[in-house]
Amino acid sequence: MALWRVRATVDDRPGYLSVLTASLALRSVNILAVQVHTTEDGAVDDFLVDAPDQLAEADLLAAVAKGRGRDAFVARAEAQGLADQPTRALALAGRLVHEPDSLGEALVTLLDATEVRWRPQGGETPGFHGGRMTLTDPAGGSLEVLRALPAFTPAEFARAQALVEVATAIHRRHRDQVSLLLPDGAEMVLRAAGPDDVAAVGEFHDECSPATLRQRYPAGVPTDTRLRRLLEPAGGLTLLAVAPGGAVVAVATLLAEGDLGEVRVLVADDWQRRGLGTALLRRLRAHAAKIGVAAVVAHVGAGNAAMLRTLRRVGAGPIERDGAMVTVTLRTAGPRVSNETPAASA
């Protein structure tokens, strides 16, 4: 037995697919997988089949024609084609996470394409015609995906676009990473947090002393569920400071609502008083201005002298004290502040 890929267009009418499959069955062809692509010309059925060794390409084409199929395409298939399409697409998306520059290779695999060419101009509208597909390259320019036969279908274009969206999100995340050199010579990376960082941030909290955690979380350390929400705050941003070994050593969060926001910073004990909190606050303040936030506040315990010094270093504005709590306002370059209530504390 031999594996073949068979694709043909049939009229999108009841019973027509069964006529095609019956014609293949009469030649002892076993259908292992099928995908249906809806097009303007009818339903394009894409089969992975196991056929007797003595059957040639011409025999399969004849079987498709007898089964009322048209625009037939027949080619030998590899065992890797046995993986269903969703599994194949998810595996390629996973590969992009670890190899962000492998989008071209992933598209070749996803679409069984001949090649992918990069074009410097990015103005061409994404789309497809025949065996040529154009996609936007997240890194700039465009990608031209080519194959001789069969022609691309709307379903394949949608899959390719979805893979490009994954690559775009990964590219954006890597682009937003910055390397930071602290005054004492220590190097680290500042980047936006995501849902995959819950475990690493949980370990970071375990390394912090109870006193440090109480200053950041007066009501108690958040659960994993709440922590996941804090890592991707609606309308805001959470930044992580990652040491060379991959460990998270600081977390800073901006919560934004309207033109006002709130910032909170937690730095591991061994990394305090080294300029890390200052760098994180400055980056959050710049992000706040970028998204239109006029000012951010920080609620700090009156006894947290180190954090109060850090806020003054960044450029603290009005300072108000209410019992054991001090509220510090940091102006941004955003629009003029209104009288709205600042975002609630995390």
Phi, psi and omega in degrees: 000150183226147180272134177227152170252126182236127177230136180205154177262133177232156176298135181279071182226150182305133175091345185289326177293323180293329177295318180294314181294327178293321178297322177290321181297326179298341178255020178061032178269124182261123180274119182266329180203151179217140172235142179244122179251120179277127178227173179292335183270357182135187179272125176266115181261126183245112184251145163252119187235157175247114186242154177303148184301328184284347179284133178255175179302320180297325179294319180291323176297321178295321179294322178294317180297319180293333179272017177071021175272151179224167183052046186288147174225130181227133179205152175298147180238157177261163181298333180296340178291350179291339177292134181291158187300316178301319178297319180298315181294319180294322178297320179291322177296320177297323178296322180296327179300319182270336180228078185302336182271008184262022182300316181301313180295322180296321179293321177301315180292316183298320188255004185052043184276162178281315181198164174235124180251138177267135177242133183294330180281138182246013185277347183289134182291132177301141180173188181210153176206121181060236181260023179235130179232137179245131181227155177278129177277123180303333182273359182116147182081203181220163179244131178251113181262129186234145167202149183290302180214153353279173178293150178292152179245163177303323180296320179292322178296319179296319178296318180296318178298320179297320179293322177296322178296321176298314180297323180295316179297318179294317179298318180297320181294317179292324180296325183281355176286140175228144176272139183236131175249114181285160180305331181273006177095353180290140180249146175200176180244135171255128181210162178289144178278161178214175182299334180286353183267003184303312182297315181296320179289326175298317177296323177299316179297324180296332182277344181281147179288156177304323181295318179295318180294322180295325179294325180275323184233080180302330182270003180114151180297135183293152174287171179300322180296313179290324180297322179297323178291323180291332180288337177228068184293137179297124178077002182233209184201139171242127179254143175245142170256121186244124180285165182307327180284355179100356181279139174284129182240355177198148178226131178228133185235137172246120173255127185234140175212113184068227182259014177234152180212178178225142178240144175222141182228138174228122181240134178302148185307315184290347184251005179284155179062034179234009177092001183289316179299321178298315181297319180293316180297319179297321180291320178294320179297318178295321179294321179300317178296322182296325183265009174092015178275127185279328181203152176234150178244154174231126178262117187230141174298142183299335180273357182273073185297324182297317181290323178295322177295320179298317180295321178295323180295322180288331180123053182296145175259232180300142179234126180235142180243135177227093183068237181272003184246135177246132177251121182247132180255133176244118176284152175241182176270014181282194182293171181295138184287146178256190179263017179292156178286136179300158179302147182294151181293144179282000000 
